[in-house]
Amino acid sequence: MFKKYFLSLLIFVVIFLSSCQNNTTLNEINVPTNIIPVNTESIELTDDFKSIVGQTIYLPIYSYIYHSNQKRIHNLGITVTFHNTDLDNSIIIKSIKYYDTQGNLIDDYLSNPVSLKPLASTNFYIEDNDTRGGIGANFLIEWVADKKVSKPIAESVMISTASTQGISFTSQGR
């Protein structure tokens, strides 16, 4: 009797988990994969543009983390989000660059500066099977504005789920 009950329960769990799988692809949920980040507008900075404020933000990210006494790695999917926190003014993102653990440039996400409207955000996603960055990867995000603005926020969320285990954590830019 116990074997029959256990087998029925196992079949139910397998069917339930199969129905819960999400087969949505990145393109179906509009994760940006083009050179112009979502919610931005490509612009050209003219010679008369005078930067009043700006900075380069260093944002640590992790393509994977070690576990089991550093004998195994756990790959992580990474979402990088950049928020314009100013209520009234746009900011200009001059560059968004992705570097690996050794400081080598992996990707340069912008070919031209882009404008990010007040309270808007833009984001980038790095798949969990893309481990080029390593355990000490980072983004450098350079922004400017032609008037005094609230400082933007750069954050990353690293996440992984496998079987019944999951891990997630965040990192903030400085």
PDB file of C-alpha atoms in Angstrom:
ATOM      1  CA  MET A   1       0.000   0.000   0.000  1.00  0.00           C
ATOM      2  CA  PHE A   2       2.809   2.436   0.892  1.00  0.00           C
ATOM      3  CA  LYS A   3       4.571   1.775  -2.439  1.00  0.00           C
ATOM      4  CA  LYS A   4       1.367   2.523  -4.363  1.00  0.00           C
ATOM      5  CA  TYR A   5       0.808   5.755  -2.423  1.00  0.00           C
ATOM      6  CA  PHE A   6       4.435   6.838  -2.880  1.00  0.00           C
ATOM      7  CA  LEU A   7       4.328   6.080  -6.631  1.00  0.00           C
ATOM      8  CA  SER A   8       1.087   8.085  -7.020  1.00  0.00           C
ATOM      9  CA  LEU A   9       2.589  10.987  -5.097  1.00  0.00           C
ATOM     10  CA  LEU A  10       5.759  10.875  -7.198  1.00  0.00           C
ATOM     11  CA  ILE A  11       3.743  10.915 -10.438  1.00  0.00           C
ATOM     12  CA  PHE A  12       1.700  13.880  -9.145  1.00  0.00           C
ATOM     13  CA  VAL A  13       4.863  15.823  -8.242  1.00  0.00           C
ATOM     14  CA  VAL A  14       6.435  15.159 -11.659  1.00  0.00           C
ATOM     15  CA  ILE A  15       3.262  16.273 -13.467  1.00  0.00           C
ATOM     16  CA  PHE A  16       2.932  19.345 -11.235  1.00  0.00           C
ATOM     17  CA  LEU A  17       6.552  20.404 -11.716  1.00  0.00           C
ATOM     18  CA  SER A  18       6.298  19.863 -15.475  1.00  0.00           C
ATOM     19  CA  SER A  19       3.266  22.125 -15.658  1.00  0.00           C
ATOM     20  CA  CYS A  20       5.081  24.827 -13.656  1.00  0.00           C
ATOM     21  CA  GLN A  21       7.981  25.119 -16.061  1.00  0.00           C
ATOM     22  CA  ASN A  22       8.213  28.480 -17.747  1.00  0.00           C
ATOM     23  CA  ASN A  23       9.288  28.136 -21.360  1.00  0.00           C
ATOM     24  CA  THR A  24       9.317  31.880 -22.009  1.00  0.00           C
ATOM     25  CA  THR A  25      12.365  33.006 -23.951  1.00  0.00           C
ATOM     26  CA  LEU A  26      14.246  36.248 -23.328  1.00  0.00           C
ATOM     27  CA  ASN A  27      12.902  37.774 -26.534  1.00  0.00           C
ATOM     28  CA  GLU A  28       9.308  37.040 -25.490  1.00  0.00           C
ATOM     29  CA  ILE A  29       9.711  39.067 -22.282  1.00  0.00           C
ATOM     30  CA  ASN A  30      11.554  41.941 -23.969  1.00  0.00           C
ATOM     31  CA  VAL A  31      14.874  41.662 -22.165  1.00  0.00           C
ATOM     32  CA  PRO A  32      17.083  44.116 -24.040  1.00  0.00           C
ATOM     33  CA  THR A  33      19.546  42.476 -26.363  1.00  0.00           C
ATOM     34  CA  ASN A  34      20.256  45.435 -28.645  1.00  0.00           C
ATOM     35  CA  ILE A  35      22.848  48.183 -28.416  1.00  0.00           C
ATOM     36  CA  ILE A  36      20.337  50.843 -27.260  1.00  0.00           C
ATOM     37  CA  PRO A  37      19.258  49.965 -23.706  1.00  0.00           C
ATOM     38  CA  VAL A  38      15.551  49.820 -22.888  1.00  0.00           C
ATOM     39  CA  ASN A  39      13.887  53.133 -21.831  1.00  0.00           C
ATOM     40  CA  THR A  40      16.672  55.242 -23.311  1.00  0.00           C
ATOM     41  CA  GLU A  41      17.070  57.404 -26.366  1.00  0.00           C
ATOM     42  CA  SER A  42      20.291  57.567 -28.348  1.00  0.00           C
ATOM     43  CA  ILE A  43      21.705  61.098 -28.480  1.00  0.00           C
ATOM     44  CA  GLU A  44      24.735  62.921 -29.790  1.00  0.00           C
ATOM     45  CA  LEU A  45      26.675  65.150 -27.405  1.00  0.00           C
ATOM     46  CA  THR A  46      27.543  68.399 -29.166  1.00  0.00           C
ATOM     47  CA  ASP A  47      30.523  70.640 -28.430  1.00  0.00           C
ATOM     48  CA  ASP A  48      28.257  73.095 -26.592  1.00  0.00           C
ATOM     49  CA  PHE A  49      27.136  70.447 -24.043  1.00  0.00           C
ATOM     50  CA  LYS A  50      28.518  71.415 -20.634  1.00  0.00           C
ATOM     51  CA  SER A  51      28.574  68.683 -18.042  1.00  0.00           C
ATOM     52  CA  ILE A  52      27.760  70.085 -14.576  1.00  0.00           C
ATOM     53  CA  VAL A  53      27.667  66.818 -12.650  1.00  0.00           C
ATOM     54  CA  GLY A  54      28.535  63.187 -13.317  1.00  0.00           C
ATOM     55  CA  GLN A  55      30.512  60.204 -12.153  1.00  0.00           C
ATOM     56  CA  THR A  56      31.669  56.709 -13.008  1.00  0.00           C
ATOM     57  CA  ILE A  57      29.929  54.057 -10.925  1.00  0.00           C
ATOM     58  CA  TYR A  58      31.715  50.774 -10.166  1.00  0.00           C
ATOM     59  CA  LEU A  59      29.216  47.905  -9.856  1.00  0.00           C
ATOM     60  CA  PRO A  60      30.535  44.509  -8.718  1.00  0.00           C
ATOM     61  CA  ILE A  61      28.862  41.432 -10.204  1.00  0.00           C
ATOM     62  CA  TYR A  62      29.430  37.690  -9.993  1.00  0.00           C
ATOM     63  CA  SER A  63      29.095  35.278 -12.942  1.00  0.00           C
ATOM     64  CA  TYR A  64      29.432  32.425 -10.471  1.00  0.00           C
ATOM     65  CA  ILE A  65      30.280  31.746  -6.853  1.00  0.00           C
ATOM     66  CA  TYR A  66      32.259  28.949  -5.258  1.00  0.00           C
ATOM     67  CA  HIS A  67      30.791  26.237  -3.053  1.00  0.00           C
ATOM     68  CA  SER A  68      31.917  22.907  -1.626  1.00  0.00           C
ATOM     69  CA  ASN A  69      35.293  24.229  -0.453  1.00  0.00           C
ATOM     70  CA  GLN A  70      35.920  26.027  -3.762  1.00  0.00           C
ATOM     71  CA  LYS A  71      35.869  22.725  -5.644  1.00  0.00           C
ATOM     72  CA  ARG A  72      32.661  23.546  -7.509  1.00  0.00           C
ATOM     73  CA  ILE A  73      31.054  26.666  -8.927  1.00  0.00           C
ATOM     74  CA  HIS A  74      27.438  27.768  -9.024  1.00  0.00           C
ATOM     75  CA  ASN A  75      26.575  29.802 -12.149  1.00  0.00           C
ATOM     76  CA  LEU A  76      24.442  32.918 -11.689  1.00  0.00           C
ATOM     77  CA  GLY A  77      22.139  34.885 -13.970  1.00  0.00           C
ATOM     78  CA  ILE A  78      22.758  38.618 -13.564  1.00  0.00           C
ATOM     79  CA  THR A  79      20.401  41.549 -13.951  1.00  0.00           C
ATOM     80  CA  VAL A  80      22.071  44.959 -13.928  1.00  0.00           C
ATOM     81  CA  THR A  81      19.720  47.905 -13.427  1.00  0.00           C
ATOM     82  CA  PHE A  82      20.520  51.617 -13.606  1.00  0.00           C
ATOM     83  CA  HIS A  83      17.936  54.028 -12.107  1.00  0.00           C
ATOM     84  CA  ASN A  84      17.624  57.758 -12.759  1.00  0.00           C
ATOM     85  CA  THR A  85      16.369  58.951  -9.361  1.00  0.00           C
ATOM     86  CA  ASP A  86      15.809  62.585 -10.370  1.00  0.00           C
ATOM     87  CA  LEU A  87      12.167  63.694 -10.406  1.00  0.00           C
ATOM     88  CA  ASP A  88      12.504  66.321 -13.128  1.00  0.00           C
ATOM     89  CA  ASN A  89      15.661  65.889 -15.198  1.00  0.00           C
ATOM     90  CA  SER A  90      17.077  63.367 -17.628  1.00  0.00           C
ATOM     91  CA  ILE A  91      20.619  62.124 -17.280  1.00  0.00           C
ATOM     92  CA  ILE A  92      23.004  61.007 -19.992  1.00  0.00           C
ATOM     93  CA  ILE A  93      24.698  57.632 -19.848  1.00  0.00           C
ATOM     94  CA  LYS A  94      28.010  57.986 -21.685  1.00  0.00           C
ATOM     95  CA  SER A  95      29.228  54.417 -21.332  1.00  0.00           C
ATOM     96  CA  ILE A  96      28.343  51.049 -19.862  1.00  0.00           C
ATOM     97  CA  LYS A  97      31.255  48.603 -19.879  1.00  0.00           C
ATOM     98  CA  TYR A  98      31.475  45.039 -18.600  1.00  0.00           C
ATOM     99  CA  TYR A  99      34.861  43.764 -17.321  1.00  0.00           C
ATOM    100  CA  ASP A 100      36.008  40.323 -16.204  1.00  0.00           C
ATOM    101  CA  THR A 101      37.888  39.339 -13.037  1.00  0.00           C
ATOM    102  CA  GLN A 102      41.247  40.210 -14.632  1.00  0.00           C
ATOM    103  CA  GLY A 103      40.050  43.673 -15.710  1.00  0.00           C
ATOM    104  CA  ASN A 104      39.646  42.770 -19.388  1.00  0.00           C
ATOM    105  CA  LEU A 105      36.788  44.422 -21.281  1.00  0.00           C
ATOM    106  CA  ILE A 106      34.098  41.851 -22.162  1.00  0.00           C
ATOM    107  CA  ASP A 107      31.368  44.077 -23.615  1.00  0.00           C
ATOM    108  CA  ASP A 108      30.831  47.757 -24.319  1.00  0.00           C
ATOM    109  CA  TYR A 109      27.066  48.194 -24.238  1.00  0.00           C
ATOM    110  CA  LEU A 110      26.895  51.635 -25.852  1.00  0.00           C
ATOM    111  CA  SER A 111      28.115  52.871 -29.205  1.00  0.00           C
ATOM    112  CA  ASN A 112      26.662  56.357 -28.502  1.00  0.00           C
ATOM    113  CA  PRO A 113      25.514  58.147 -25.345  1.00  0.00           C
ATOM    114  CA  VAL A 114      21.875  57.672 -24.353  1.00  0.00           C
ATOM    115  CA  SER A 115      19.430  59.806 -22.405  1.00  0.00           C
ATOM    116  CA  LEU A 116      17.502  58.306 -19.489  1.00  0.00           C
ATOM    117  CA  LYS A 117      14.318  60.216 -18.573  1.00  0.00           C
ATOM    118  CA  PRO A 118      13.404  61.254 -15.020  1.00  0.00           C
ATOM    119  CA  LEU A 119      12.615  58.250 -12.787  1.00  0.00           C
ATOM    120  CA  ALA A 120      13.282  55.834 -15.662  1.00  0.00           C
ATOM    121  CA  SER A 121      15.456  52.731 -15.414  1.00  0.00           C
ATOM    122  CA  THR A 122      17.371  50.616 -17.865  1.00  0.00           C
ATOM    123  CA  ASN A 123      18.702  47.109 -17.446  1.00  0.00           C
ATOM    124  CA  PHE A 124      20.903  44.390 -18.877  1.00  0.00           C
ATOM    125  CA  TYR A 125      20.811  40.642 -18.421  1.00  0.00           C
ATOM    126  CA  ILE A 126      23.698  38.190 -18.491  1.00  0.00           C
ATOM    127  CA  GLU A 127      22.646  34.558 -18.731  1.00  0.00           C
ATOM    128  CA  ASP A 128      23.767  32.072 -16.109  1.00  0.00           C
ATOM    129  CA  ASN A 129      25.693  30.033 -18.668  1.00  0.00           C
ATOM    130  CA  ASP A 130      27.810  33.094 -19.556  1.00  0.00           C
ATOM    131  CA  THR A 131      30.652  32.817 -17.033  1.00  0.00           C
ATOM    132  CA  ARG A 132      33.125  35.035 -18.899  1.00  0.00           C
ATOM    133  CA  GLY A 133      33.083  37.614 -16.107  1.00  0.00           C
ATOM    134  CA  GLY A 134      34.138  35.248 -13.366  1.00  0.00           C
ATOM    135  CA  ILE A 135      33.829  35.776  -9.638  1.00  0.00           C
ATOM    136  CA  GLY A 136      35.186  39.336  -9.628  1.00  0.00           C
ATOM    137  CA  ALA A 137      33.478  40.881 -12.661  1.00  0.00           C
ATOM    138  CA  ASN A 138      32.181  44.449 -12.740  1.00  0.00           C
ATOM    139  CA  PHE A 139      30.378  47.113 -14.694  1.00  0.00           C
ATOM    140  CA  LEU A 140      31.607  50.678 -15.065  1.00  0.00           C
ATOM    141  CA  ILE A 141      28.746  53.067 -15.791  1.00  0.00           C
ATOM    142  CA  GLU A 142      29.651  56.647 -16.698  1.00  0.00           C
ATOM    143  CA  TRP A 143      26.889  59.258 -16.542  1.00  0.00           C
ATOM    144  CA  VAL A 144      26.664  63.065 -16.798  1.00  0.00           C
ATOM    145  CA  ALA A 145      24.052  65.821 -16.650  1.00  0.00           C
ATOM    146  CA  ASP A 146      23.986  69.446 -17.725  1.00  0.00           C
ATOM    147  CA  LYS A 147      22.317  70.533 -14.466  1.00  0.00           C
ATOM    148  CA  LYS A 148      22.360  69.432 -10.859  1.00  0.00           C
ATOM    149  CA  VAL A 149      20.452  66.123 -10.502  1.00  0.00           C
ATOM    150  CA  SER A 150      19.871  63.474  -7.880  1.00  0.00           C
ATOM    151  CA  LYS A 151      22.520  60.759  -8.016  1.00  0.00           C
ATOM    152  CA  PRO A 152      21.388  57.657  -9.923  1.00  0.00           C
ATOM    153  CA  ILE A 153      21.484  54.155  -8.471  1.00  0.00           C
ATOM    154  CA  ALA A 154      23.203  51.148 -10.053  1.00  0.00           C
ATOM    155  CA  GLU A 155      22.328  47.694  -8.717  1.00  0.00           C
ATOM    156  CA  SER A 156      22.796  44.100  -9.721  1.00  0.00           C
ATOM    157  CA  VAL A 157      20.817  41.016  -8.775  1.00  0.00           C
ATOM    158  CA  MET A 158      22.478  37.626  -9.100  1.00  0.00           C
ATOM    159  CA  ILE A 159      20.213  34.589  -9.054  1.00  0.00           C
ATOM    160  CA  SER A 160      20.246  30.894  -9.718  1.00  0.00           C
ATOM    161  CA  THR A 161      17.768  28.109  -9.261  1.00  0.00           C
ATOM    162  CA  ALA A 162      18.476  24.461  -9.788  1.00  0.00           C
ATOM    163  CA  SER A 163      16.263  21.591  -8.740  1.00  0.00           C
ATOM    164  CA  THR A 164      15.000  22.539  -5.277  1.00  0.00           C
ATOM    165  CA  GLN A 165      17.803  24.962  -4.481  1.00  0.00           C
ATOM    166  CA  GLY A 166      18.018  28.652  -5.170  1.00  0.00           C
ATOM    167  CA  ILE A 167      20.357  31.476  -4.370  1.00  0.00           C
ATOM    168  CA  SER A 168      20.050  35.202  -4.894  1.00  0.00           C
ATOM    169  CA  PHE A 169      21.801  38.326  -3.679  1.00  0.00           C
ATOM    170  CA  THR A 170      22.317  41.926  -4.701  1.00  0.00           C
ATOM    171  CA  SER A 171      25.209  44.304  -5.121  1.00  0.00           C
ATOM    172  CA  GLN A 172      25.190  48.095  -5.211  1.00  0.00           C
ATOM    173  CA  GLY A 173      27.368  50.414  -7.253  1.00  0.00           C
ATOM    174  CA  ARG A 174      29.798  52.887  -5.710  1.00  0.00           C
TER     175      ARG A 174
END
